[in-house]
Amino acid sequence: MDIIYKPIIFCLCLLLGHTVLSQQAEYALMPMPQELISQEGKFRIDTTFQVAVQGNPDERIYANATRLIRSISERTGIFLHAQGFVKPEDKDANAPVLITVSRPGKVVLHEDESYQLTIDENQVKIEAPTDLGAIHGMATLLQLLQADTAGYYFPALQINDNPRFAWRGLMLDVARHFLPMDVIKRNLDGMSATKLNVLHLHLSDNQGFRVESKVYPKLHELGSDGQYFTQQQIGDIIAYADALGIRVVPEFDLPGHATAMLVAYPELGSQDQAYEIERYWGIFDPVLDPTNDYTYQFLDSLLGEMASLFPDDYFHIGGDENTGKHWDQNPEIQAYMKANNIKDNHELQTVFNERLLPIIQKHGKKMMGWDEILQPGVPKDIVIQSWRGKESLYEAAKQGYQGVLSNGYYIDLVQPTNEHYLNDPIPADANLTEEQEALILGGEATMWSEHVTPETVDSRIWPRTAAIAERYWSPQSVNDVEDMYERLDKISLYLETVGLMHLRNKGMLMRRLANGYDTEALEVLVDVIEPLKIYQRNAGGTMYTSFSPYTKIADVATPDQKVAREFRDDVDHYLQKSTEEEAEAIRTKLSLWEANHHQLLPTIRKSPVLKEIEDLSYHLSQLGAVGLEAMDIIAYQATVPEEWPERAKKVVELAKQQGGRTEIMVVSAVEKLVTQAIQEEGRNNTNTKY
Amino acid sequence: MDIIYKPIIFCLCLLLGHTVLSQQAEYALMPMPQELISQEGKFRIDTTFQVAVQGNPDERIYANATRLIRSISERTGIFLHAQGFVKPEDKDANAPVLITVSRPGKVVLHEDESYQLTIDENQVKIEAPTDLGAIHGMATLLQLLQADTAGYYFPALQINDNPRFAWRGLMLDVARHFLPMDVIKRNLDGMSATKLNVLHLHLSDNQGFRVESKVYPKLHELGSDGQYFTQQQIGDIIAYADALGIRVVPEFDLPGHATAMLVAYPELGSQDQAYEIERYWGIFDPVLDPTNDYTYQFLDSLLGEMASLFPDDYFHIGGDENTGKHWDQNPEIQAYMKANNIKDNHELQTVFNERLLPIIQKHGKKMMGWDEILQPGVPKDIVIQSWRGKESLYEAAKQGYQGVLSNGYYIDLVQPTNEHYLNDPIPADANLTEEQEALILGGEATMWSEHVTPETVDSRIWPRTAAIAERYWSPQSVNDVEDMYERLDKISLYLETVGLMHLRNKGMLMRRLANGYDTEALEVLVDVIEPLKIYQRNAGGTMYTSFSPYTKIADVATPDQKVAREFRDDVDHYLQKSTEEEAEAIRTKLSLWEANHHQLLPTIRKSPVLKEIEDLSYHLSQLGAVGLEAMDIIAYQATVPEEWPERAKKVVELAKQQGGRTEIMVVSAVEKLVTQAIQEEGRNNTNTKY
């Protein structure tokens, strides 16, 4: 498919005199479709706007078509009163929007999700084999909404589209920090807007068991602190997802990550002890006893109950990060291993999986798990989710196993969008056969929830996950980072209109921190800092617990800050090309930062929670000052006091220190300016000498 | 109680050299307590912060005490890890916070809600007869959180407190625009923070029937567009409210306001016709047939089912705004009236109420309704909710009936806070006996939802309802508007931290309108406009329907805009006293507005939805210009061209026009400046002449 893609866009560009980049950014689509043919003309939106549906769709199409009308009305302010709800009787072939669907879509792996979208001046047509494809077509249409002085319109074009990968997932960890219904629903809306189709719910872990069980009610009663989904709510989530064409895959992490289960049913554990819900983050020892028949009876009942709640074919049993220590410490387990010739804990977990598998199968499910579940002899219809790396995924594919890539999509680690974006599940050098490639089903962005709450989780997922969604949907060749960022900026705004809180909660978090309405100076700082990345946030691994406040500077700071990123880009371009425009932009920012510390100090003084950013704020102002000095040296060959290089380097070094578990993201750029200035200054001095 | 209040505060003020106003504003409490004795000292919050509970409380106290810890941790950023959850075993008399409760509170009318709060340097003590009082004590404590350079603290003081009125309600109309679970829950949190204790849910109307009925499932299936609370969700709302000590009173509006019910069961109607869910706002004719026995059989089953869902003693049957037209048009109903000697529709509705009453009683409830249900012979335990005015309430009280005032608290009408605030349910001139006064149970703010959505409803309820809550709780003598506004500004920020969206959705609404991140110029305009008040918003009564976009300028504009109010106050003070400080503030604003139109125009150009504010924006800039000219005339006796007075008056007149269903709220103030300038100019000219 990607073979068609490039020439078409290329054609377009020649035709219209645009570059590929501006062409894509003009449409602000994400994910970009497989094929887009631009045309002359505009379909104008007015009060006659209506949608008709022909063919044989699932009834979910009507709710989606109604949402389309509401969304356009909300964004354009036009009173679209001609049609309150789209209904099966609305079949007019001349309707402004005509959707044609061949058959009801099934919300299952490998369903046909393709669609064609054709827009001319008179009509918008969406044609798709299934309503799932038609829903994607509507998602594309919503992103195409544009305006000129005459009003709102969709640009004339033709799109032929279908996903590169069948499994395009977002995992939400609702176990560590519980994420309630409204968080789940608005994220499903965000997924639909970006054509993701699998919501993976990580439902049990050491810190909580998050589903009501009628068979073993102590699980949610004792294992959740009262924070769990009722079975009716689970049904509600599944129905909401199904209406958007999104699968819901449940995960119950076994046999490790099981503390919350053992709080309720300690008899399942490998130690004869009482358990308490884990309050820290990390890897812990509590683990089910794989040598006890009761464990399997229990799991048979429990997983049977849970399997009946989730209609998807796949059932995720976790399987990761078992330390094995409790097995080592239990003489009966050791005796069992000896008696059964089980060499090590790895083999013992294989025994567990082997006994778990028929239980999963008995309840009509295919097993999915993290890398560790891949053992000789497991059936070929299991799915491996790789957190360890692509190598294990390819190794599995070579053995004939299906896999989903999550390594490289750990969005909890606060890494920049481009790193995830360029992480291709099947890069050109993967060295897989076509058959093996087909076993790589796709990927999942994983939102582990140690350090997020319902207030902050949206800003950790979005907008970065839109770029990941493009990686899963669009051709491999759509990989221009600059263009991605340009579109992402617009998509982020659009995602706010579907209900996500990533932008609007920033103001709230800042007002709470400042204990006041004036957050201008605070925002100047916030916009250039990011939370510490990878696993550094949690100092010593025990700084934070379930009871910690996630309301501080590291929580309002978001990944991949645009202001900082653009500054770094400006500096790079300036140092290559010395354009006056970039110099101006750089100086404006440096001046703002230099002056900001004194603007921010009064807020810090009245709000002790901000004490932890005082040094950070000072360092930023110092960076601003030396940055400006460096710019002067570079631009005007200004001579400077002998001690300047040392002083400037010191400022840069100090600014590398973390503050409030965040770091300043413009240090490297200022450092480049300083380095360049020192070189120039050296030259100037040299010139002076001779 | 209020007799004690004033002298105490007065005492304080003499002692500390503060005025009453600054004393109150310093504490930023809302509602103000009955008695507050300020003391020297500060209770410092550190990581040892814990709560103990003694006595015999309901278990709801523990969840509230745990929330107290979390809230303080979130606002201070202090890691309060010493106590994850407050539990019954936490009874240490020396705990930093000690709560003592005599008995479990019942969430019923007239429960004891009093409490004492004592803070000294070593301990915070809350003592209350019931846990409901203790919960109010915690709400007060949370508002007392303060900071100095050494950190966070509670100021030493003693508070003796109890409510003036037992019924302190907020009515949410979930029928016209459905308001889902998260909206209900966060508003319950807002109610708890301001000591409101009755959530009145208006559950059925012409536009929707919003509760699942298992007895008559067509009600929610056909009468709700799929937007209704399941019975489990109703239970969830009640449990959530109960945990906060808040009653939930359901309203099913009968016999009028019944279109949605008649869609499902047209046989109950007074016309032989099919019904459709009403999409417009207003008063409509569909009404139950009061002459049909089946109507009462149906209501017996339905209300029996509904009564079983809501544990509160009171059950609201609406009873308002029956046009009677469908009764007039139905010959059988007319024949029935003749046969039974029923003179008019008023009497016929009395017949309906008389037959409804034993049904309500049979299901263990006391009847509540709007003014219209007060008919001779209804039992004395009913409650009249007055939307018509205080007179009908006092008339009812004189007849021995209990009443709740809503007239004057219609927060959907976008009136300024002070009007609601000064609307006392029992003003000094009420002329009621003590017994009659006791029948005035309190009041309810009513949030009718024609023109609000889940996105905007918070900004219509809050912060104004906090001031109304104070009217219901605090002594009559707490009625200084300026002081109220000073505290309200801080309480509004605090209410954001409990989860309300009134502040943070403003940014979202503006970004959507601007279709961009830069909303600075838009905000300058938004901050001085308000939606058209009373019933003017809905031009001709039919401009808006259920399908209309409530995402426009009138929706981001909020009631009682602070910038506009402060400007009006500044102008009034300036014209009285001519202080330089106010002149400066006035000029700053006028200059900002004058320059703003050109700042805003590019946004208007790229976002056609903003076209409707182009004139408004221009008028504001013109107001800024003539306002500045007027200031110069007043301050410097500048002479001006002869045509200036006419031109200035014309600018003012034009600026009175609505735009986008909003109005500029600084026109009157600029008009005052212009009038003053014209007078001065007249004098100048006169002076010149002689």
GROMACS .gro file of N, CA, C and O in nm, chain B residues 539-605:
model
  268
 1229ALA      N    1  -3.397   3.375   2.160
 1229ALA     CA    2  -3.470   3.475   2.082
 1229ALA      C    3  -3.598   3.417   2.024
 1229ALA      O    4  -3.595   3.313   1.958
 1230GLY      N    5  -3.709   3.483   2.052
 1230GLY     CA    6  -3.837   3.435   2.000
 1230GLY      C    7  -3.883   3.306   2.064
 1230GLY      O    8  -3.985   3.250   2.026
 1231GLY      N    9  -3.808   3.257   2.160
 1231GLY     CA   10  -3.846   3.134   2.230
 1231GLY      C   11  -3.817   3.009   2.150
 1231GLY      O   12  -3.835   2.898   2.199
 1232THR      N   13  -3.773   3.023   2.027
 1232THR     CA   14  -3.754   2.903   1.943
 1232THR      C   15  -3.621   2.901   1.870
 1232THR      O   16  -3.601   2.825   1.777
 1233MET      N   17  -3.530   2.990   1.911
 1233MET     CA   18  -3.401   2.992   1.844
 1233MET      C   19  -3.326   2.860   1.868
 1233MET      O   20  -3.265   2.804   1.778
 1234TYR      N   21  -3.333   2.815   1.993
 1234TYR     CA   22  -3.256   2.697   2.032
 1234TYR      C   23  -3.344   2.573   2.046
 1234TYR      O   24  -3.462   2.585   2.080
 1235THR      N   25  -3.284   2.457   2.022
 1235THR     CA   26  -3.349   2.328   2.049
 1235THR      C   27  -3.247   2.238   2.118
 1235THR      O   28  -3.132   2.276   2.140
 1236SER      N   29  -3.291   2.117   2.146
 1236SER     CA   30  -3.201   2.016   2.203
 1236SER      C   31  -3.081   1.990   2.114
 1236SER      O   32  -2.979   1.939   2.160
 1237PHE      N   33  -3.096   2.019   1.986
 1237PHE     CA   34  -2.988   1.986   1.891
 1237PHE      C   35  -2.894   2.103   1.864
 1237PHE      O   36  -2.806   2.095   1.779
 1238SER      N   37  -2.915   2.215   1.934
 1238SER     CA   38  -2.835   2.334   1.906
 1238SER      C   39  -2.696   2.323   1.966
 1238SER      O   40  -2.677   2.257   2.068
 1239PRO      N   41  -2.601   2.391   1.902
 1239PRO     CA   42  -2.465   2.394   1.959
 1239PRO      C   43  -2.458   2.494   2.076
 1239PRO      O   44  -2.486   2.613   2.055
 1240TYR      N   45  -2.425   2.445   2.192
 1240TYR     CA   46  -2.402   2.535   2.306
 1240TYR      C   47  -2.251   2.547   2.328
 1240TYR      O   48  -2.199   2.509   2.433
 1241THR      N   49  -2.187   2.595   2.225
 1241THR     CA   50  -2.041   2.596   2.221
 1241THR      C   51  -1.991   2.731   2.172
 1241THR      O   52  -1.879   2.742   2.125
 1242LYS      N   53  -2.079   2.832   2.181
 1242LYS     CA   54  -2.048   2.958   2.116
 1242LYS      C   55  -2.011   3.066   2.217
 1242LYS      O   56  -1.987   3.038   2.334
 1243ILE      N   57  -2.008   3.188   2.171
 1243ILE     CA   58  -1.961   3.296   2.258
 1243ILE      C   59  -2.050   3.310   2.382
 1243ILE      O   60  -2.000   3.338   2.492
 1244ALA      N   61  -2.179   3.287   2.367
 1244ALA     CA   62  -2.270   3.301   2.482
 1244ALA      C   63  -2.248   3.190   2.584
 1244ALA      O   64  -2.295   3.199   2.698
 1245ASP      N   65  -2.178   3.085   2.543
 1245ASP     CA   66  -2.156   2.973   2.633
 1245ASP      C   67  -2.023   2.984   2.707
 1245ASP      O   68  -2.010   2.937   2.820
 1246VAL      N   69  -1.927   3.048   2.643
 1246VAL     CA   70  -1.801   3.072   2.715
 1246VAL      C   71  -1.815   3.194   2.807
 1246VAL      O   72  -1.753   3.200   2.913
 1247ALA      N   73  -1.900   3.289   2.768
 1247ALA     CA   74  -1.930   3.402   2.858
 1247ALA      C   75  -2.004   3.348   2.979
 1247ALA      O   76  -2.093   3.264   2.966
 1248THR      N   77  -1.965   3.393   3.097
 1248THR     CA   78  -2.027   3.341   3.219
 1248THR      C   79  -2.102   3.452   3.293
 1248THR      O   80  -2.083   3.570   3.264
 1249PRO      N   81  -2.188   3.415   3.386
 1249PRO     CA   82  -2.260   3.517   3.462
 1249PRO      C   83  -2.164   3.598   3.548
 1249PRO      O   84  -2.059   3.548   3.590
 1250ASP      N   85  -2.204   3.720   3.577
 1250ASP     CA   86  -2.138   3.802   3.680
 1250ASP      C   87  -1.987   3.810   3.660
 1250ASP      O   88  -1.908   3.776   3.749
 1251GLN      N   89  -1.947   3.857   3.542
 1251GLN     CA   90  -1.805   3.862   3.508
 1251GLN      C   91  -1.729   3.956   3.601
 1251GLN      O   92  -1.762   4.074   3.612
 1252LYS      N   93  -1.625   3.902   3.659
 1252LYS     CA   94  -1.548   3.976   3.759
 1252LYS      C   95  -1.480   4.101   3.700
 1252LYS      O   96  -1.484   4.208   3.762
 1253VAL      N   97  -1.419   4.088   3.583
 1253VAL     CA   98  -1.349   4.203   3.523
 1253VAL      C   99  -1.448   4.318   3.502
 1253VAL      O  100  -1.419   4.434   3.534
 1254ALA      N  101  -1.566   4.285   3.450
 1254ALA     CA  102  -1.667   4.388   3.424
 1254ALA      C  103  -1.719   4.447   3.555
 1254ALA      O  104  -1.734   4.568   3.567
 1255ARG      N  105  -1.745   4.362   3.651
 1255ARG     CA  106  -1.798   4.408   3.780
 1255ARG      C  107  -1.699   4.501   3.848
 1255ARG      O  108  -1.735   4.608   3.897
 1256GLU      N  109  -1.572   4.461   3.847
 1256GLU     CA  110  -1.472   4.544   3.912
 1256GLU      C  111  -1.454   4.677   3.840
 1256GLU      O  112  -1.432   4.781   3.903
 1257PHE      N  113  -1.467   4.674   3.708
 1257PHE     CA  114  -1.458   4.799   3.633
 1257PHE      C  115  -1.574   4.892   3.671
 1257PHE      O  116  -1.554   5.011   3.694
 1258ARG      N  117  -1.694   4.836   3.678
 1258ARG     CA  118  -1.810   4.918   3.716
 1258ARG      C  119  -1.790   4.978   3.856
 1258ARG      O  120  -1.818   5.095   3.880
 1259ASP      N  121  -1.738   4.894   3.947
 1259ASP     CA  122  -1.713   4.944   4.083
 1259ASP      C  123  -1.608   5.054   4.081
 1259ASP      O  124  -1.621   5.156   4.149
 1260ASP      N  125  -1.503   5.032   4.003
 1260ASP     CA  126  -1.396   5.132   3.996
 1260ASP      C  127  -1.451   5.265   3.944
 1260ASP      O  128  -1.416   5.371   3.996
 1261VAL      N  129  -1.536   5.258   3.842
 1261VAL     CA  130  -1.592   5.380   3.786
 1261VAL      C  131  -1.679   5.451   3.891
 1261VAL      O  132  -1.668   5.572   3.911
 1262ASP      N  133  -1.761   5.374   3.961
 1262ASP     CA  134  -1.846   5.434   4.065
 1262ASP      C  135  -1.761   5.502   4.171
 1262ASP      O  136  -1.787   5.615   4.210
 1263HIS      N  137  -1.658   5.432   4.217
 1263HIS     CA  138  -1.572   5.490   4.321
 1263HIS      C  139  -1.500   5.613   4.268
 1263HIS      O  140  -1.489   5.714   4.336
 1264TYR      N  141  -1.454   5.603   4.146
 1264TYR     CA  142  -1.379   5.714   4.087
 1264TYR      C  143  -1.467   5.838   4.074
 1264TYR      O  144  -1.425   5.949   4.106
 1265LEU      N  145  -1.589   5.816   4.030
 1265LEU     CA  146  -1.678   5.931   4.010
 1265LEU      C  147  -1.718   5.994   4.143
 1265LEU      O  148  -1.750   6.112   4.150
 1266GLN      N  149  -1.712   5.913   4.250
 1266GLN     CA  150  -1.739   5.969   4.383
 1266GLN      C  151  -1.616   6.038   4.440
 1266GLN      O  152  -1.625   6.144   4.500
 1267LYS      N  153  -1.500   5.973   4.421
 1267LYS     CA  154  -1.383   6.019   4.498
 1267LYS      C  155  -1.264   6.063   4.413
 1267LYS      O  156  -1.168   6.117   4.467
 1268SER      N  157  -1.268   6.034   4.284
 1268SER     CA  158  -1.158   6.075   4.196
 1268SER      C  159  -1.019   6.033   4.244
 1268SER      O  160  -0.926   6.112   4.238
 1269THR      N  161  -1.004   5.909   4.293
 1269THR     CA  162  -0.870   5.868   4.336
 1269THR      C  163  -0.787   5.829   4.215
 1269THR      O  164  -0.838   5.778   4.114
 1270GLU      N  165  -0.656   5.855   4.228
 1270GLU     CA  166  -0.565   5.833   4.118
 1270GLU      C  167  -0.551   5.684   4.087
 1270GLU      O  168  -0.541   5.643   3.972
 1271GLU      N  169  -0.558   5.603   4.194
 1271GLU     CA  170  -0.541   5.458   4.177
 1271GLU      C  171  -0.651   5.402   4.087
 1271GLU      O  172  -0.626   5.322   3.997
 1272GLU      N  173  -0.775   5.444   4.116
 1272GLU     CA  174  -0.886   5.394   4.034
 1272GLU      C  175  -0.880   5.451   3.892
 1272GLU      O  176  -0.912   5.381   3.796
 1273ALA      N  177  -0.840   5.573   3.879
 1273ALA     CA  178  -0.826   5.632   3.746
 1273ALA      C  179  -0.728   5.550   3.662
 1273ALA      O  180  -0.752   5.520   3.545
 1274GLU      N  181  -0.621   5.512   3.726
 1274GLU     CA  182  -0.518   5.431   3.660
 1274GLU      C  183  -0.576   5.297   3.615
 1274GLU      O  184  -0.556   5.254   3.501
 1275ALA      N  185  -0.647   5.231   3.707
 1275ALA     CA  186  -0.706   5.100   3.674
 1275ALA      C  187  -0.807   5.114   3.560
 1275ALA      O  188  -0.812   5.030   3.469
 1276ILE      N  189  -0.886   5.218   3.564
 1276ILE     CA  190  -0.987   5.241   3.459
 1276ILE      C  191  -0.919   5.264   3.324
 1276ILE      O  192  -0.957   5.204   3.223
 1277ARG      N  193  -0.818   5.349   3.324
 1277ARG     CA  194  -0.747   5.377   3.198
 1277ARG      C  195  -0.682   5.252   3.140
 1277ARG      O  196  -0.683   5.230   3.019
 1278THR      N  197  -0.624   5.171   3.228
 1278THR     CA  198  -0.559   5.048   3.181
 1278THR      C  199  -0.659   4.959   3.107
 1278THR      O  200  -0.630   4.909   2.999
 1279LYS      N  201  -0.774   4.944   3.168
 1279LYS     CA  202  -0.876   4.859   3.103
 1279LYS      C  203  -0.924   4.923   2.972
 1279LYS      O  204  -0.936   4.855   2.870
 1280LEU      N  205  -0.954   5.050   2.975
 1280LEU     CA  206  -1.005   5.117   2.855
 1280LEU      C  207  -0.905   5.106   2.740
 1280LEU      O  208  -0.943   5.082   2.624
 1281SER      N  209  -0.779   5.122   2.773
 1281SER     CA  210  -0.675   5.111   2.669
 1281SER      C  211  -0.669   4.970   2.612
 1281SER      O  212  -0.656   4.950   2.491
 1282LEU      N  213  -0.678   4.874   2.702
 1282LEU     CA  214  -0.676   4.733   2.659
 1282LEU      C  215  -0.790   4.708   2.562
 1282LEU      O  216  -0.771   4.648   2.455
 1283TRP      N  217  -0.909   4.754   2.598
 1283TRP     CA  218  -1.026   4.730   2.512
 1283TRP      C  219  -1.014   4.804   2.380
 1283TRP      O  220  -1.049   4.752   2.275
 1284GLU      N  221  -0.966   4.926   2.388
 1284GLU     CA  222  -0.953   5.005   2.266
 1284GLU      C  223  -0.865   4.932   2.164
 1284GLU      O  224  -0.897   4.924   2.046
 1285ALA      N  225  -0.756   4.875   2.215
 1285ALA     CA  226  -0.660   4.810   2.125
 1285ALA      C  227  -0.703   4.668   2.086
 1285ALA      O  228  -0.647   4.610   1.993
 1286ASN      N  229  -0.801   4.614   2.156
 1286ASN     CA  230  -0.825   4.470   2.143
 1286ASN      C  231  -0.887   4.428   2.010
 1286ASN      O  232  -0.863   4.317   1.963
 1287HIS      N  233  -0.969   4.515   1.953
 1287HIS     CA  234  -1.039   4.472   1.831
 1287HIS      C  235  -0.941   4.430   1.722
 1287HIS      O  236  -0.960   4.327   1.656
 1288HIS      N  237  -0.835   4.507   1.707
 1288HIS     CA  238  -0.738   4.471   1.603
 1288HIS      C  239  -0.658   4.347   1.639
 1288HIS      O  240  -0.612   4.273   1.551
 1289GLN      N  241  -0.644   4.322   1.767
 1289GLN     CA  242  -0.580   4.197   1.810
 1289GLN      C  243  -0.670   4.077   1.780
 1289GLN      O  244  -0.622   3.969   1.749
 1290LEU      N  245  -0.800   4.100   1.796
 1290LEU     CA  246  -0.894   3.988   1.785
 1290LEU      C  247  -0.934   3.958   1.640
 1290LEU      O  248  -0.968   3.844   1.607
 1291LEU      N  249  -0.927   4.059   1.555
 1291LEU     CA  250  -0.974   4.041   1.417
 1291LEU      C  251  -0.914   3.921   1.343
 1291LEU      O  252  -0.988   3.847   1.278
 1292PRO      N  253  -0.783   3.897   1.353
 1292PRO     CA  254  -0.730   3.780   1.280
 1292PRO      C  255  -0.795   3.649   1.326
 1292PRO      O  256  -0.820   3.560   1.243
 1293THR      N  257  -0.825   3.639   1.453
 1293THR     CA  258  -0.892   3.518   1.503
 1293THR      C  259  -1.033   3.509   1.446
 1293THR      O  260  -1.078   3.402   1.403
 1294ILE      N  261  -1.104   3.622   1.444
 1294ILE     CA  262  -1.240   3.622   1.387
 1294ILE      C  263  -1.234   3.583   1.240
 1294ILE      O  264  -1.316   3.506   1.192
 1295ARG      N  265  -1.134   3.632   1.170
 1295ARG     CA  266  -1.123   3.603   1.027
 1295ARG      C  267  -1.102   3.454   1.000
 1295ARG      O  268  -1.155   3.400   0.904
   0.00000   0.00000   0.00000
